[in-house]
Coordinates of C-alpha atoms in Angstrom, one line a residue:
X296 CA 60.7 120.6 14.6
X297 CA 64.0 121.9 13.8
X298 CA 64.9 126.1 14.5
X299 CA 65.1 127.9 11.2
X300 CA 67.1 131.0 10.5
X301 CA 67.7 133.6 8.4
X302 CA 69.7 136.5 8.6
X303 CA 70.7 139.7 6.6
X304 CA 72.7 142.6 6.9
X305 CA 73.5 146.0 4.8
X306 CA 76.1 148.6 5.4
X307 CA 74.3 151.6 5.3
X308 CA 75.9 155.4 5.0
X309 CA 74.1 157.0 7.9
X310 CA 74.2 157.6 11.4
X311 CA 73.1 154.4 13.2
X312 CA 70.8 156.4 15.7
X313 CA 68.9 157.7 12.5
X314 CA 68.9 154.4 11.0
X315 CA 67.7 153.2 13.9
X316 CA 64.5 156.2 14.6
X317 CA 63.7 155.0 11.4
X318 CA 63.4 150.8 11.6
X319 CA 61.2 152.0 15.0
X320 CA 59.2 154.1 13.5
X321 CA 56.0 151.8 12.9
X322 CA 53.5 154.2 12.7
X323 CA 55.6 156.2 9.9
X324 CA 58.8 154.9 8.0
X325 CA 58.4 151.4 9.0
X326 CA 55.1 151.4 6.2
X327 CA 57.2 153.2 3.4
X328 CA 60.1 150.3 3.8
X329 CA 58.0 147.1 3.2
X330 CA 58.0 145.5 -0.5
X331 CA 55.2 144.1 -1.6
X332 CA 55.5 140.6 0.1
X333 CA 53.7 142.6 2.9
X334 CA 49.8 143.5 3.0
X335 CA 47.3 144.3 5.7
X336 CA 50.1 147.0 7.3
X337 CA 48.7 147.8 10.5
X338 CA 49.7 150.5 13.6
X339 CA 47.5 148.6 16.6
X340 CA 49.3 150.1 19.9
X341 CA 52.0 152.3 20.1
X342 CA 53.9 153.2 17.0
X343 CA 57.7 154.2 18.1
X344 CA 59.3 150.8 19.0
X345 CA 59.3 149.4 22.9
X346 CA 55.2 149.2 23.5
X347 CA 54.0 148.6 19.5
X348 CA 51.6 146.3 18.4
X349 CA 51.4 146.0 14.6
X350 CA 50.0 143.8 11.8
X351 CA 50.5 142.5 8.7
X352 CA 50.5 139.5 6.5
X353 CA 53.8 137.9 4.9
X354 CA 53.5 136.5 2.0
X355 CA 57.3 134.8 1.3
X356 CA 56.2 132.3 -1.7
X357 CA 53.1 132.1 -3.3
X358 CA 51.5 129.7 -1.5
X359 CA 52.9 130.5 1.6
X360 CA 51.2 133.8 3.8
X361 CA 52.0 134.4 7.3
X362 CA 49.4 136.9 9.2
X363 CA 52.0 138.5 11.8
X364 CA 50.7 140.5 14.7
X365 CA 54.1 141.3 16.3
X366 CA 54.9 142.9 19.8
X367 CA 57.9 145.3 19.7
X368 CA 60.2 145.8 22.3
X369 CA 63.6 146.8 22.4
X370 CA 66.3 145.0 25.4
X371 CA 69.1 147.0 24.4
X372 CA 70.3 150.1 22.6
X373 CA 70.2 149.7 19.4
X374 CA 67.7 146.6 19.2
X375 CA 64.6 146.1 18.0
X376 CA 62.9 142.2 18.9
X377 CA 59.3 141.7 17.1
X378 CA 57.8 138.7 18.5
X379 CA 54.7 137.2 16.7
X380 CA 52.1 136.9 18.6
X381 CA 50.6 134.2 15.8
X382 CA 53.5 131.9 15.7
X383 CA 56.9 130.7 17.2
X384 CA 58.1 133.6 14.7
X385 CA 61.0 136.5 16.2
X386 CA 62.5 139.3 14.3
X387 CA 65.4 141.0 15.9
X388 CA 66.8 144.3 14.1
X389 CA 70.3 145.7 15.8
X390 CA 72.1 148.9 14.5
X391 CA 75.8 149.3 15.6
X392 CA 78.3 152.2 14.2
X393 CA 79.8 150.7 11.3
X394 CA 82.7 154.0 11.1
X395 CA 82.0 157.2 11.0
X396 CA 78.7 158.5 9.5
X397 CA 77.7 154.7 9.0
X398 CA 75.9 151.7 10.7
X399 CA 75.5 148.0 10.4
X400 CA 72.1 146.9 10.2
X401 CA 71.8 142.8 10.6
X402 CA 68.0 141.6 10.8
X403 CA 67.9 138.0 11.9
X404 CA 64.3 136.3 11.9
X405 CA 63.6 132.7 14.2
X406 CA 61.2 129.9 14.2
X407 CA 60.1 126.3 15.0
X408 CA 60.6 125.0 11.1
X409 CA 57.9 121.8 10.2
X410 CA 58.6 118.8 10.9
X411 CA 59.3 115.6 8.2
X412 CA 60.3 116.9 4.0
X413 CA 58.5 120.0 4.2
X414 CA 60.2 120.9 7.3
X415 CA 63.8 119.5 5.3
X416 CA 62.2 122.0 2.2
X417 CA 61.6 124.6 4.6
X418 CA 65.3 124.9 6.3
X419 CA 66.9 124.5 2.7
X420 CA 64.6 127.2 1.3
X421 CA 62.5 129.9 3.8
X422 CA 66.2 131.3 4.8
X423 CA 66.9 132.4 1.2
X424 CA 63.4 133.8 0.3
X425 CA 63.5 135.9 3.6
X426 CA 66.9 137.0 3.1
X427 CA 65.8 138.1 -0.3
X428 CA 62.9 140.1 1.2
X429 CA 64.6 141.4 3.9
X430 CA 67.1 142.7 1.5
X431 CA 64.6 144.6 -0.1
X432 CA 63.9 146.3 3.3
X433 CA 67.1 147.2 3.9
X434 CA 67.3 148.8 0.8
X435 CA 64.9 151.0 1.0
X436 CA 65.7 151.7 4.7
X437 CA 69.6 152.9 2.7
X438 CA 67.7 155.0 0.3
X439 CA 65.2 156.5 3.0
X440 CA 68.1 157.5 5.6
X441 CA 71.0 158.2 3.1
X442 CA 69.3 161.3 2.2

Protein backbone atom coordinates (compact mmCIF):
# COMPACT_ATOMS: atom_id res chain seq x y z
CA UNK A 1 0.00 0.00 0.00
CA UNK A 2 1.52 3.15 -1.09
CA UNK A 3 0.59 6.85 1.01
CA UNK A 4 -1.62 8.93 -1.21
CA UNK A 5 -1.83 12.69 -1.11
CA UNK A 6 -3.60 15.51 -2.05
CA UNK A 7 -3.23 18.90 -1.29
CA UNK A 8 -4.84 22.41 -1.98
CA UNK A 9 -4.55 25.80 -1.15
CA UNK A 10 -6.41 29.31 -1.75
CA UNK A 11 -5.38 32.79 -0.94
CA UNK A 12 -8.11 34.21 0.75
CA UNK A 13 -8.78 38.22 1.52
CA UNK A 14 -9.54 37.88 5.21
CA UNK A 15 -8.01 37.78 8.40
CA UNK A 16 -6.58 34.35 9.00
CA UNK A 17 -8.00 34.10 12.67
CA UNK A 18 -11.51 34.64 11.02
CA UNK A 19 -10.76 32.25 8.35
CA UNK A 20 -9.77 30.04 10.76
CA UNK A 21 -13.20 30.43 13.57
CA UNK A 22 -14.79 29.58 10.52
CA UNK A 23 -13.00 26.11 9.07
CA UNK A 24 -13.61 25.11 13.18
CA UNK A 25 -16.81 25.88 13.32
CA UNK A 26 -18.41 22.30 12.79
CA UNK A 27 -21.51 22.85 14.32
CA UNK A 28 -22.11 26.12 12.14
CA UNK A 29 -20.07 27.26 8.98
CA UNK A 30 -18.27 24.06 8.48
CA UNK A 31 -22.07 22.62 7.10
CA UNK A 32 -22.71 25.74 4.77
CA UNK A 33 -18.99 25.07 3.06
CA UNK A 34 -19.36 21.43 1.88
CA UNK A 35 -20.52 20.86 -1.95
CA UNK A 36 -22.47 18.23 -2.60
CA UNK A 37 -19.85 15.40 -2.67
CA UNK A 38 -20.77 15.45 1.13
CA UNK A 39 -24.11 13.88 2.68
CA UNK A 40 -25.00 12.52 6.11
CA UNK A 41 -23.39 16.04 7.76
CA UNK A 42 -23.30 15.27 11.28
CA UNK A 43 -22.26 17.46 14.68
CA UNK A 44 -21.65 14.20 17.17
CA UNK A 45 -19.35 15.81 20.14
CA UNK A 46 -18.23 19.07 20.41
CA UNK A 47 -18.67 21.45 17.48
CA UNK A 48 -15.75 24.30 17.79
CA UNK A 49 -12.63 22.40 16.63
CA UNK A 50 -10.11 20.61 19.46
CA UNK A 51 -12.83 17.91 21.08
CA UNK A 52 -15.37 17.43 17.80
CA UNK A 53 -16.66 14.44 16.63
CA UNK A 54 -18.42 14.74 13.26
CA UNK A 55 -19.86 12.70 10.32
CA UNK A 56 -20.38 12.48 6.96
CA UNK A 57 -20.13 10.45 3.86
CA UNK A 58 -17.64 11.45 0.83
CA UNK A 59 -18.60 10.63 -2.16
CA UNK A 60 -15.30 11.61 -4.57
CA UNK A 61 -16.47 9.55 -7.84
CA UNK A 62 -19.49 7.84 -8.39
CA UNK A 63 -18.76 4.69 -7.29
CA UNK A 64 -16.49 5.57 -4.76
CA UNK A 65 -18.27 6.84 -1.07
CA UNK A 66 -16.34 7.16 2.01
CA UNK A 67 -18.43 7.26 5.47
CA UNK A 68 -15.99 9.62 7.60
CA UNK A 69 -16.51 9.97 11.28
CA UNK A 70 -13.53 12.27 12.01
CA UNK A 71 -11.97 13.35 15.45
CA UNK A 72 -10.85 17.06 15.47
CA UNK A 73 -8.09 18.34 17.16
CA UNK A 74 -5.97 21.12 16.66
CA UNK A 75 -1.62 20.76 17.68
CA UNK A 76 -0.86 24.16 16.86
CA UNK A 77 -2.22 27.64 16.23
CA UNK A 78 -3.61 27.80 13.32
CA UNK A 79 -4.21 23.94 12.62
CA UNK A 80 -6.92 21.94 12.33
CA UNK A 81 -6.08 17.67 11.96
CA UNK A 82 -9.41 15.45 11.31
CA UNK A 83 -8.47 11.98 11.73
CA UNK A 84 -11.00 9.27 10.47
CA UNK A 85 -11.92 7.21 12.71
CA UNK A 86 -13.20 4.65 9.72
CA UNK A 87 -10.04 4.64 7.76
CA UNK A 88 -6.22 5.31 7.53
CA UNK A 89 -7.75 8.79 6.26
CA UNK A 90 -6.19 12.54 7.91
CA UNK A 91 -7.21 15.91 6.89
CA UNK A 92 -5.01 18.73 8.15
CA UNK A 93 -6.32 22.46 7.48
CA UNK A 94 -3.55 25.29 8.53
CA UNK A 95 -4.22 29.15 8.20
CA UNK A 96 -1.03 31.39 8.20
CA UNK A 97 -1.17 35.40 7.48
CA UNK A 98 -0.72 35.62 3.89
CA UNK A 99 -0.17 39.96 4.20
CA UNK A 100 -2.17 42.11 5.65
CA UNK A 101 -5.96 41.46 5.82
CA UNK A 102 -5.18 37.94 4.11
CA UNK A 103 -4.40 34.26 4.88
CA UNK A 104 -3.20 31.07 3.24
CA UNK A 105 -5.37 28.32 3.64
CA UNK A 106 -3.53 24.84 2.44
CA UNK A 107 -5.71 21.59 3.25
CA UNK A 108 -3.70 18.44 2.71
CA UNK A 109 -5.60 15.03 3.10
CA UNK A 110 -3.44 11.34 3.79
CA UNK A 111 -3.99 7.79 3.38
CA UNK A 112 -2.81 4.11 2.95
CA UNK A 113 -3.72 4.01 -1.09
CA UNK A 114 -4.79 0.11 -2.37
CA UNK A 115 -2.55 -1.96 -3.25
CA UNK A 116 -1.81 -3.67 -7.09
CA UNK A 117 -3.72 -1.34 -10.50
CA UNK A 118 -6.38 0.07 -8.43
CA UNK A 119 -3.97 1.25 -5.94
CA UNK A 120 -1.58 2.63 -9.33
CA UNK A 121 -5.36 4.16 -10.48
CA UNK A 122 -5.87 5.49 -7.16
CA UNK A 123 -2.38 7.53 -6.70
CA UNK A 124 -2.77 8.80 -10.40
CA UNK A 125 -6.40 9.88 -9.85
CA UNK A 126 -7.99 10.39 -5.99
CA UNK A 127 -5.37 13.43 -5.67
CA UNK A 128 -7.05 15.33 -8.53
CA UNK A 129 -10.68 14.60 -7.63
CA UNK A 130 -10.01 15.71 -3.97
CA UNK A 131 -8.23 18.66 -4.93
CA UNK A 132 -11.13 19.51 -7.09
CA UNK A 133 -13.52 19.14 -4.18
CA UNK A 134 -11.54 20.62 -1.81
CA UNK A 135 -11.35 23.55 -4.06
CA UNK A 136 -14.85 23.88 -3.90
CA UNK A 137 -14.61 24.26 -0.11
CA UNK A 138 -12.21 26.73 -0.21
CA UNK A 139 -14.24 28.64 -2.26
CA UNK A 140 -17.02 28.98 -0.46
CA UNK A 141 -15.00 29.31 2.79
CA UNK A 142 -13.50 32.95 0.39
CA UNK A 143 -17.05 33.84 -0.28
CA UNK A 144 -18.31 33.16 3.43
CA UNK A 145 -15.30 35.21 5.28
CA UNK A 146 -14.64 37.86 2.55
CA UNK A 147 -17.73 39.49 3.52
Amino acid sequence: MAQVEATTERVIAADAEAVFDALADYAGTRSKLLPEHFSEYEVREGGDGEGTLVHWKLQATSKRVRDCLLEVTEPTDGELVEKDRNSSMVTTWRVTPAGEGKSRVVVSTVWNGAGGIGGFFEKTFAPKGLGRIYGLVLERLATETEK
